[in-house]
Amino acid sequence: MNIQIRERPDAAASAGIKTAIADCDIHPARATKDELHPYLAKRWHSHLETFGVHPYQGMMEGPPYPKAQPNASRRDAYPPEGGPQGSSLSFMQKQHLDPNNVALGVLNPLNTGQGIRNQDLAGAICSAINDWQIEKWTAKDSRLKGSVVVANEDGVSAAAEIRKRAGDKNFVQVLLLSRNVEPLGQRRYWPIYEAAQEAGLPIGVHAFGFGGNPITASGWPSYYIEEMVGHSQCQQTALASLVLEGVFERFPKLKMVMVEAGFGWAPSLAWRLDKVFARLHAEVPHLKRKPSEYIRDHIWWTTQPMEDPESRDHLFQTIEWIGWDRLLFATDYPHWDYDEPSRVLPAGVSDANRQAFYLDNAKQLYGMA
Amino acid sequence: MARHVIAPVDELPPGSRKFLEIDGRPIAVFNVKGEFFGLLNRCPHQGAALCEGPLIGLASSSDPGEIEYTKLGEILRCPWHGWEFDIRTGQSYCDPRRFRVRAYPVSVEPGTNVVKGPYVAETIKVAVESDYVVVEL
């Protein structure tokens, strides 16, 4: 057993960064299991007590893989007043928002109603999470903005929730996850895109989710490290589906953000899609342009995790293909794979690109410029 | 190189660690089963307070399927990204050539030495009858 003697009160504070930044992936957590109760109809309190939740995934509780740190989070991010990492606004301010000069923080709540089979319950929990984001976070700190969480497998309920939040300045995007029951371009999800386009909200597609399918294309792997890299496979499936089903043709103003799945794979996916599209376009005649053009016009990318090749030139070449105007800085606070803002970008980036990378792209995309 | 008295041995029992700042540098001193080790409390990767991480062992494998768990309590795991360092040397296990954390020699000195010697005792009262933990940097 370790007995820690703390002498430095600010041992947890990070080195910090001078210029203001946007952090496009922050994970707020609930301090207690019943923190959502005030936002849920009484009917659901007793339902949860009696029946619990039935997820799409096979295992009844917890994620399918153990995580690298408790709650997949930084060990120094436990709030002093107790509760899991990410559950205290005051500690988040002290440990992350203030020292890192976060001017805009986009909240992406995980472990919400998404992935619950009972669609009425899923919708009720998602809506409660949205109320909770306002009351606990965005109303108390104007730097923070929420993501509209929706019952993703029920397009009708999801669209209704988006319309309910449209125009509410507490929210800057709609949140989906990459692992769903079907690839994200499928028609069951179209009402979500229609409502998001109408509301002028980008859609963030965050890695993870529990759609019930194995997390790789060939079954359940053995290790957490395989799940980590599997996110990019899943995101590629989602993106190919969105493009090939014609989502961007049908919703030409739709903007999407690929969150927490890397971006180094984007050029090769686009090249491959363009190559086969040249031969097979007769199969998807609803596409009027090359797949890569839809990707470049409609997709933004958050940086955590950022690929870290030995040669920084390789990183810069990848970013040049994607566009310095398409990257959104993210830390993934308080999760264990958190990126420290002052350490994440290699030297050799122009001031204009740094400014775009750390702040301006996000402000523009989220309508805060 | 100066030597700093940081605590009487009794105040740093096995399994405990003490965080301090010497010359503006964040340091942690660990007592691992009666042996003392000092490390810079900053991860060379992204700057986390490394020494707040758990002390674990080292999982290694000579052949697939053969797993050895050694150095129990001697490997420090960063609280952020889980990078592992040998508490005795500061060597990292993820990239030993490029990354190491600064290790500082720690010794135990009898109180008589502390009083006589050139050491600086800033935060504690020196009593001649005890032994003291002394870190060098």
Coordinates of C-alpha atoms in Angstrom, one line a residue:
Chain A
M1 CA 0.0 0.0 0.0
N2 CA 1.3 3.5 -0.8
I3 CA 0.9 6.3 1.7
Q4 CA 1.2 9.5 -0.1
I5 CA 2.3 12.6 1.6
R6 CA 1.3 15.6 -0.4
E7 CA 3.3 18.8 0.2
R8 CA 2.8 20.6 -3.1
P9 CA -0.8 21.8 -3.3
D10 CA -0.7 22.2 -7.1
A11 CA 1.0 18.9 -7.9
A12 CA -1.8 18.1 -10.3
A13 CA -1.7 21.4 -12.3
S14 CA -0.2 21.0 -15.7
A15 CA 2.5 23.1 -17.4
G16 CA -0.1 25.1 -19.2
I17 CA -0.1 27.0 -22.5
K18 CA -0.2 30.7 -23.0
T19 CA -2.5 31.2 -26.0
A20 CA -6.2 30.5 -25.7
I21 CA -7.3 27.1 -27.1
A22 CA -10.4 25.2 -27.9
D23 CA -10.7 21.7 -26.5
C24 CA -13.1 19.8 -28.7
D25 CA -13.3 16.6 -26.7
I26 CA -14.0 16.9 -22.9
H27 CA -15.7 14.1 -21.1
P28 CA -18.0 15.2 -18.2
A29 CA -19.0 12.4 -15.8
R30 CA -21.8 11.9 -13.3
A31 CA -20.7 12.1 -9.7
T32 CA -23.3 9.6 -8.6
K33 CA -25.5 7.0 -10.2
D34 CA -28.7 8.9 -9.6
E35 CA -27.4 12.3 -10.6
L36 CA -29.8 12.2 -13.6
H37 CA -32.9 11.5 -11.5
P38 CA -34.0 15.1 -11.3
Y39 CA -34.2 15.1 -15.1
L40 CA -35.9 11.8 -15.5
A41 CA -39.6 11.1 -15.2
K42 CA -40.5 9.1 -12.0
R43 CA -41.6 6.3 -14.3
W44 CA -38.0 5.7 -15.3
H45 CA -36.7 5.8 -11.7
S46 CA -38.7 2.7 -10.9
H47 CA -38.1 1.2 -14.3
L48 CA -34.3 1.4 -13.8
E49 CA -34.6 -0.1 -10.3
T50 CA -36.8 -2.9 -11.5
F51 CA -35.5 -3.8 -14.9
G52 CA -32.1 -2.0 -15.2
V53 CA -30.9 -1.4 -18.7
H54 CA -30.5 -3.8 -21.6
P55 CA -27.6 -2.9 -23.8
Y56 CA -27.0 -4.0 -27.3
Q57 CA -23.7 -5.5 -26.3
G58 CA -23.5 -9.0 -25.0
M59 CA -22.0 -8.2 -21.6
M60 CA -24.5 -6.7 -19.2
E61 CA -22.3 -4.3 -17.4
G62 CA -19.2 -2.3 -18.1
P63 CA -17.2 -1.9 -21.3
P64 CA -16.1 -4.9 -23.3
Y65 CA -12.5 -4.3 -22.5
P66 CA -10.7 -3.2 -19.3
K67 CA -9.1 0.2 -19.6
A68 CA -5.5 1.3 -19.1
Q69 CA -6.4 3.4 -16.0
P70 CA -9.4 3.4 -13.6
N71 CA -12.4 4.8 -15.5
A72 CA -10.1 5.1 -18.5
S73 CA -8.9 8.3 -16.9
R74 CA -5.9 10.1 -15.6
R75 CA -5.1 9.0 -12.1
D76 CA -4.5 12.5 -11.0
A77 CA -8.0 13.6 -12.1
Y78 CA -10.0 12.3 -9.2
P79 CA -11.9 15.3 -7.7
P80 CA -10.9 16.1 -4.1
E81 CA -14.5 15.9 -3.1
G82 CA -14.8 12.4 -4.4
G83 CA -16.6 10.9 -7.4
P84 CA -15.1 9.7 -10.7
Q85 CA -12.8 11.7 -12.9
G86 CA -14.6 14.4 -14.8
S87 CA -17.5 14.7 -12.4
S88 CA -16.5 18.0 -10.7
L89 CA -16.7 21.3 -12.5
S90 CA -14.6 23.2 -10.0
F91 CA -11.8 20.6 -10.2
M92 CA -12.0 20.5 -14.0
Q93 CA -11.6 24.3 -14.0
K94 CA -8.7 24.2 -11.6
Q95 CA -6.9 21.2 -13.2
H96 CA -7.6 21.8 -16.9
L97 CA -9.7 24.8 -18.1
D98 CA -7.8 27.5 -16.2
P99 CA -4.1 26.4 -16.5
N100 CA -4.5 25.4 -20.2
N101 CA -6.4 28.6 -21.1
V102 CA -9.3 26.8 -22.6
A103 CA -11.6 29.4 -24.3
L104 CA -14.0 26.8 -25.7
G105 CA -14.6 23.3 -24.3
V106 CA -16.9 20.9 -26.1
L107 CA -18.5 18.4 -23.8
N108 CA -19.0 14.9 -25.2
P109 CA -20.8 12.8 -22.5
L110 CA -20.2 9.1 -22.9
N111 CA -22.2 6.3 -21.2
T112 CA -25.4 7.9 -22.0
G113 CA -28.7 6.4 -23.2
Q114 CA -27.0 5.4 -26.5
G115 CA -26.7 1.7 -26.8
I116 CA -29.8 0.9 -24.7
R117 CA -32.3 -1.4 -26.4
N118 CA -35.4 0.1 -24.9
Q119 CA -35.8 3.1 -27.2
D120 CA -38.2 5.0 -24.9
L121 CA -35.7 4.6 -22.0
A122 CA -32.8 5.5 -24.3
G123 CA -34.6 8.7 -25.4
A124 CA -35.5 9.7 -21.8
I125 CA -31.9 9.2 -20.6
C126 CA -30.4 11.1 -23.6
S127 CA -32.8 14.0 -23.0
A128 CA -31.9 13.9 -19.3
I129 CA -28.2 14.0 -20.1
N130 CA -28.8 17.1 -22.2
D131 CA -30.7 18.9 -19.4
W132 CA -27.9 17.8 -17.0
Q133 CA -25.2 19.3 -19.3
I134 CA -26.9 22.7 -19.2
E135 CA -27.6 22.7 -15.5
K136 CA -24.3 21.2 -14.2
W137 CA -21.9 22.5 -16.8
T138 CA -22.7 25.0 -19.5
A139 CA -24.8 27.3 -17.4
K140 CA -22.1 27.5 -14.8
D141 CA -19.1 28.0 -17.1
S142 CA -19.6 29.9 -20.3
R143 CA -16.5 28.3 -21.8
L144 CA -18.2 25.0 -21.9
K145 CA -20.6 23.9 -24.6
G146 CA -22.7 20.8 -24.8
S147 CA -23.3 18.1 -27.4
V148 CA -26.9 17.1 -28.0
V149 CA -27.0 13.4 -27.1
V150 CA -29.7 11.4 -28.9
A151 CA -31.1 7.9 -28.9
N152 CA -29.2 7.1 -32.1
E153 CA -31.0 3.9 -33.1
D154 CA -34.3 5.6 -33.1
G155 CA -34.2 8.3 -35.8
V156 CA -37.6 9.7 -35.0
S157 CA -36.9 10.3 -31.3
A158 CA -33.3 11.5 -32.1
A159 CA -34.6 14.1 -34.6
A160 CA -37.2 15.3 -32.0
E161 CA -34.5 15.8 -29.4
I162 CA -32.3 17.7 -31.8
R163 CA -35.3 20.0 -32.8
K164 CA -36.0 20.5 -29.1
R165 CA -32.4 21.8 -28.6
A166 CA -32.1 23.7 -31.9
G167 CA -31.2 27.4 -31.3
D168 CA -30.1 26.7 -27.7
K169 CA -26.7 28.3 -27.4
N170 CA -25.7 25.7 -24.7
F171 CA -25.2 23.2 -27.5
V172 CA -22.8 23.3 -30.4
Q173 CA -23.1 19.9 -32.0
V174 CA -25.0 16.6 -32.1
L175 CA -23.2 13.6 -30.7
L176 CA -23.1 10.1 -32.3
L177 CA -20.8 7.3 -31.6
S178 CA -18.9 5.2 -34.2
R179 CA -20.2 1.7 -33.1
N180 CA -23.9 1.5 -33.9
V181 CA -26.2 -1.2 -34.9
E182 CA -25.6 -0.4 -38.6
P183 CA -23.0 1.6 -40.4
L184 CA -23.8 5.3 -40.0
G185 CA -24.8 6.1 -43.6
Q186 CA -27.9 3.8 -43.4
R187 CA -31.3 5.3 -43.8
R188 CA -32.4 4.7 -40.2
Y189 CA -30.0 7.5 -39.2
W190 CA -31.1 10.0 -41.8
P191 CA -33.7 11.8 -39.7
I192 CA -30.8 12.7 -37.4
Y193 CA -28.9 14.2 -40.3
E194 CA -32.0 16.0 -41.5
A195 CA -32.6 17.6 -38.1
A196 CA -29.0 18.5 -37.5
Q197 CA -28.7 20.2 -40.9
E198 CA -31.9 22.1 -40.2
A199 CA -30.6 23.2 -36.8
G200 CA -27.2 24.1 -38.3
L201 CA -25.5 21.8 -35.8
P202 CA -22.4 19.8 -36.9
I203 CA -22.4 16.1 -35.9
G204 CA -19.6 14.8 -33.8
V205 CA -18.9 11.1 -34.4
H206 CA -17.0 9.9 -31.3
A207 CA -15.1 6.6 -31.2
F208 CA -16.8 3.9 -29.0
G209 CA -20.4 3.0 -28.6
F210 CA -22.1 -0.3 -28.0
G211 CA -23.9 -1.3 -31.2
G212 CA -23.7 -5.0 -30.3
N213 CA -21.3 -5.9 -33.1
P214 CA -17.8 -7.2 -32.4
I215 CA -15.4 -4.3 -32.3
T216 CA -13.4 -5.4 -35.2
A217 CA -14.6 -6.5 -38.7
S218 CA -13.5 -10.1 -37.8
G219 CA -14.7 -10.6 -34.3
W220 CA -13.7 -9.9 -30.8
P221 CA -10.0 -9.4 -30.3
S222 CA -8.0 -10.3 -27.1
Y223 CA -6.5 -7.1 -26.0
Y224 CA -7.5 -3.5 -25.1
I225 CA -4.7 -2.3 -27.4
E226 CA -6.6 -3.9 -30.3
E227 CA -9.7 -2.0 -29.3
M228 CA -7.7 1.2 -29.3
V229 CA -6.5 0.8 -32.8
G230 CA -9.9 -0.7 -33.8
H231 CA -11.5 2.7 -33.5
S232 CA -10.0 3.9 -36.7
Q233 CA -11.3 0.8 -38.5
C234 CA -14.8 1.5 -37.2
Q235 CA -14.6 5.1 -38.1
Q236 CA -13.5 4.3 -41.6
T237 CA -16.5 2.0 -42.0
A238 CA -18.7 4.8 -40.7
L239 CA -17.2 7.4 -43.1
A240 CA -17.3 5.1 -46.1
S241 CA -20.9 4.4 -45.4
L242 CA -21.8 8.1 -45.0
V243 CA -20.2 8.9 -48.3
L244 CA -21.4 5.9 -50.3
E245 CA -25.0 6.0 -49.1
G246 CA -25.2 9.6 -50.3
V247 CA -25.7 11.3 -47.0
F248 CA -23.7 14.3 -48.1
E249 CA -25.5 14.5 -51.4
R250 CA -28.9 14.4 -49.6
F251 CA -27.8 16.8 -46.8
P252 CA -25.4 19.1 -48.5
K253 CA -25.0 21.5 -45.6
L254 CA -24.2 18.7 -43.1
K255 CA -20.8 19.0 -41.3
M256 CA -19.3 16.1 -39.4
V257 CA -16.4 15.8 -36.9
M258 CA -14.5 12.6 -36.5
V259 CA -13.7 12.5 -32.8
E260 CA -11.0 10.5 -31.2
A261 CA -10.2 8.1 -34.0
G262 CA -7.1 9.6 -35.4
F263 CA -6.8 11.1 -38.9
G264 CA -3.7 9.6 -40.4
W265 CA -5.9 7.0 -42.2
A266 CA -8.0 9.6 -43.9
P267 CA -5.9 10.1 -47.1
S268 CA -5.5 6.4 -47.8
L269 CA -9.2 5.8 -47.3
A270 CA -10.1 8.6 -49.7
W271 CA -7.6 7.4 -52.3
R272 CA -8.9 3.9 -52.2
L273 CA -12.5 5.1 -52.4
D274 CA -11.7 7.3 -55.4
K275 CA -10.0 4.4 -57.2
V276 CA -12.8 1.9 -56.8
F277 CA -15.4 4.6 -57.5
A278 CA -13.9 5.2 -60.9
R279 CA -14.8 1.6 -61.8
L280 CA -17.9 1.1 -59.7
H281 CA -19.8 4.4 -59.9
A282 CA -22.6 2.7 -61.7
E283 CA -23.5 0.9 -58.4
V284 CA -23.8 4.3 -56.6
P285 CA -25.2 6.6 -59.2
H286 CA -26.6 8.9 -56.5
L287 CA -23.0 10.2 -56.0
K288 CA -22.3 13.2 -58.1
R289 CA -18.7 13.7 -57.0
K290 CA -15.6 11.7 -56.1
P291 CA -15.7 10.3 -52.5
S292 CA -12.7 12.3 -51.5
E293 CA -14.5 15.5 -52.4
Y294 CA -17.3 14.7 -50.0
I295 CA -14.8 13.9 -47.3
R296 CA -12.8 17.1 -47.8
D297 CA -15.9 19.3 -47.9
H298 CA -17.9 17.8 -45.0
I299 CA -15.4 16.3 -42.5
W300 CA -13.4 17.9 -39.6
W301 CA -11.1 15.9 -37.4
T302 CA -10.2 16.2 -33.7
T303 CA -6.6 15.7 -32.8
Q304 CA -6.6 13.3 -29.8
P305 CA -5.3 10.8 -30.6
M306 CA -2.8 12.4 -33.0
E307 CA -0.6 10.1 -35.0
D308 CA 3.0 10.4 -33.9
P309 CA 5.2 9.2 -36.7
E310 CA 9.0 9.2 -36.2
S311 CA 9.3 11.8 -38.9
R312 CA 7.3 14.9 -38.3
D313 CA 7.3 15.5 -42.1
H314 CA 5.0 12.4 -42.4
L315 CA 2.6 14.0 -40.0
F316 CA 2.7 17.4 -41.8
Q317 CA 2.2 15.7 -45.2
T318 CA -0.9 14.0 -43.8
I319 CA -2.2 17.2 -42.3
E320 CA -1.6 19.0 -45.6
W321 CA -3.8 16.6 -47.4
I322 CA -6.5 17.0 -44.7
G323 CA -6.0 20.7 -44.5
W324 CA -4.8 22.8 -41.5
D325 CA -8.3 24.3 -41.5
R326 CA -9.9 21.0 -40.8
L327 CA -8.2 20.0 -37.5
L328 CA -9.7 20.7 -34.1
F329 CA -7.5 20.4 -31.1
A330 CA -8.8 18.1 -28.4
T331 CA -7.3 16.8 -25.1
D332 CA -9.8 14.0 -24.3
Y333 CA -9.7 15.3 -20.7
P334 CA -9.9 13.5 -18.2
H335 CA -9.2 10.3 -20.0
W336 CA -5.9 8.5 -19.8
D337 CA -4.8 9.2 -23.3
Y338 CA -5.2 12.9 -22.7
D339 CA -3.0 15.2 -24.9
E340 CA -1.1 18.0 -23.1
P341 CA -1.7 21.2 -25.3
S342 CA 1.8 22.6 -24.9
R343 CA 3.4 19.3 -26.0
V344 CA 1.3 18.0 -28.7
L345 CA 2.3 19.9 -31.8
P346 CA 5.8 19.4 -33.2
A347 CA 8.0 22.5 -34.0
G348 CA 7.9 23.8 -37.5
V349 CA 4.2 24.9 -37.7
S350 CA 3.5 28.5 -38.9
D351 CA 1.8 30.9 -36.5
A352 CA -1.3 31.0 -38.7
N353 CA -1.6 27.3 -38.8
R354 CA -1.0 27.0 -35.0
Q355 CA -3.8 29.6 -34.4
A356 CA -6.1 27.7 -36.7
F357 CA -5.3 24.3 -35.1
Y358 CA -5.6 25.4 -31.5
L359 CA -8.6 27.7 -31.7
D360 CA -9.9 29.3 -34.9
N361 CA -11.1 26.2 -36.7
A362 CA -13.2 25.2 -33.8
K363 CA -14.6 28.7 -33.3
Q364 CA -15.6 28.8 -36.9
L365 CA -17.1 25.4 -37.1
Y366 CA -19.1 25.8 -33.9
G367 CA -20.3 29.3 -35.0
M368 CA -18.4 31.2 -32.3
A369 CA -16.1 33.2 -34.5
Chain B
M1 CA 25.9 19.4 -5.9
A2 CA 24.0 20.0 -2.7
R3 CA 22.5 17.5 -0.2
H4 CA 19.2 18.1 1.3
V5 CA 17.8 16.6 4.5
I6 CA 14.2 15.8 3.8
A7 CA 12.8 13.8 6.7
P8 CA 13.6 11.6 9.6
V9 CA 13.5 7.9 8.4
D10 CA 10.5 7.3 10.7
E11 CA 8.4 9.7 8.8
L12 CA 8.9 7.9 5.5
P13 CA 7.9 4.3 6.2
P14 CA 8.2 1.6 3.5
G15 CA 5.5 2.0 0.9
S16 CA 5.3 5.8 1.4
R17 CA 6.5 8.6 -0.8
K18 CA 7.1 12.3 -0.1
F19 CA 6.7 15.1 -2.6
L20 CA 8.9 18.2 -2.2
E21 CA 10.3 21.0 -4.2
I22 CA 14.1 21.7 -4.1
D23 CA 15.6 24.6 -6.1
G24 CA 12.3 25.0 -7.9
R25 CA 12.3 21.3 -9.1
P26 CA 9.5 19.0 -8.2
I27 CA 11.0 15.8 -6.6
A28 CA 9.5 12.7 -5.0
V29 CA 11.3 10.4 -2.7
F30 CA 10.0 6.8 -2.3
N31 CA 10.6 4.2 0.4
V32 CA 10.4 0.9 -1.3
K33 CA 10.8 -1.9 1.2
G34 CA 13.4 0.1 3.1
E35 CA 15.3 1.4 0.1
F36 CA 15.0 5.0 -0.9
F37 CA 14.8 6.4 -4.4
G38 CA 14.4 10.0 -5.7
L39 CA 12.9 11.0 -9.0
L40 CA 12.0 14.2 -10.8
N41 CA 8.2 14.5 -10.6
R42 CA 7.7 15.2 -14.2
C43 CA 7.1 12.7 -17.0
P44 CA 9.5 13.3 -19.9
H45 CA 6.6 12.5 -22.3
Q46 CA 4.0 15.2 -21.8
G47 CA 4.9 16.6 -18.4
A48 CA 2.5 14.8 -16.0
A49 CA 3.2 14.6 -12.3
L50 CA 4.8 11.2 -12.9
C51 CA 5.5 10.3 -9.2
E52 CA 1.8 10.3 -8.4
G53 CA 1.4 7.1 -10.4
P54 CA 1.1 3.6 -8.9
L55 CA 4.2 1.5 -8.2
I56 CA 3.7 -1.8 -10.1
G57 CA 5.9 -4.6 -11.4
L58 CA 7.3 -5.3 -14.8
A59 CA 5.5 -7.7 -17.0
S60 CA 8.0 -9.2 -19.5
S61 CA 8.0 -12.2 -21.8
S62 CA 10.8 -14.2 -23.3
D63 CA 8.5 -16.2 -25.5
P64 CA 4.8 -15.8 -26.4
G65 CA 2.8 -17.4 -23.6
E66 CA 5.6 -17.1 -21.1
I67 CA 5.0 -14.1 -18.8
E68 CA 7.3 -13.1 -16.0
Y69 CA 6.3 -10.4 -13.5
T70 CA 9.3 -9.1 -11.7
K71 CA 10.6 -5.9 -10.0
L72 CA 7.4 -5.8 -8.0
G73 CA 7.0 -2.3 -6.5
E74 CA 9.9 -0.9 -8.5
I75 CA 8.2 0.3 -11.7
L76 CA 6.5 3.6 -11.6
R77 CA 3.5 4.0 -14.0
C78 CA 2.6 7.5 -15.2
P79 CA -0.8 8.6 -14.1
W80 CA -1.7 9.9 -17.6
H81 CA -0.5 7.6 -20.3
G82 CA 0.8 4.7 -18.3
W83 CA 4.5 5.0 -19.5
E84 CA 6.6 2.8 -17.2
F85 CA 9.9 3.8 -15.5
D86 CA 12.4 1.9 -13.4
I87 CA 12.3 3.7 -10.0
R88 CA 16.0 2.7 -9.4
T89 CA 17.4 4.3 -12.5
G90 CA 14.7 6.4 -14.2
Q91 CA 15.0 4.3 -17.3
S92 CA 11.7 4.0 -19.3
Y93 CA 10.5 0.8 -20.7
C94 CA 8.6 2.2 -23.6
D95 CA 11.6 3.9 -25.2
P96 CA 14.7 3.4 -23.1
R97 CA 17.1 5.1 -25.5
R98 CA 15.1 8.4 -25.8
F99 CA 13.2 8.7 -22.6
R100 CA 14.4 8.6 -19.0
V101 CA 13.3 10.5 -15.9
R102 CA 16.0 12.1 -13.8
A103 CA 16.9 10.0 -10.8
Y104 CA 18.5 11.5 -7.7
P105 CA 20.6 9.6 -5.2
V106 CA 19.0 9.2 -1.8
S107 CA 20.7 8.1 1.3
V108 CA 20.1 7.6 5.0
E109 CA 22.5 9.4 7.3
P110 CA 22.7 9.3 11.1
G111 CA 21.7 12.5 12.8
T112 CA 25.2 13.1 14.0
N113 CA 26.3 13.5 10.4
V114 CA 23.5 15.7 9.5
V115 CA 24.3 18.1 12.3
K116 CA 28.0 18.1 11.6
G117 CA 27.9 17.9 7.8
P118 CA 27.3 20.5 5.1
Y119 CA 23.6 19.6 4.7
V120 CA 20.7 22.0 4.7
A121 CA 17.7 21.2 6.8
E122 CA 15.0 23.5 5.8
T123 CA 11.7 22.1 6.9
I124 CA 12.5 19.9 9.8
K125 CA 14.1 20.1 13.2
V126 CA 17.3 18.1 13.3
A127 CA 17.5 15.8 16.3
V128 CA 20.8 14.1 16.8
E129 CA 19.5 10.8 17.9
S130 CA 17.6 9.9 14.6
D131 CA 18.5 8.8 11.1
Y132 CA 17.6 11.1 8.2
V133 CA 16.7 10.7 4.6
V134 CA 19.0 12.8 2.5
V135 CA 18.5 13.6 -1.3
E136 CA 21.4 14.7 -3.5
L137 CA 20.9 17.2 -6.4

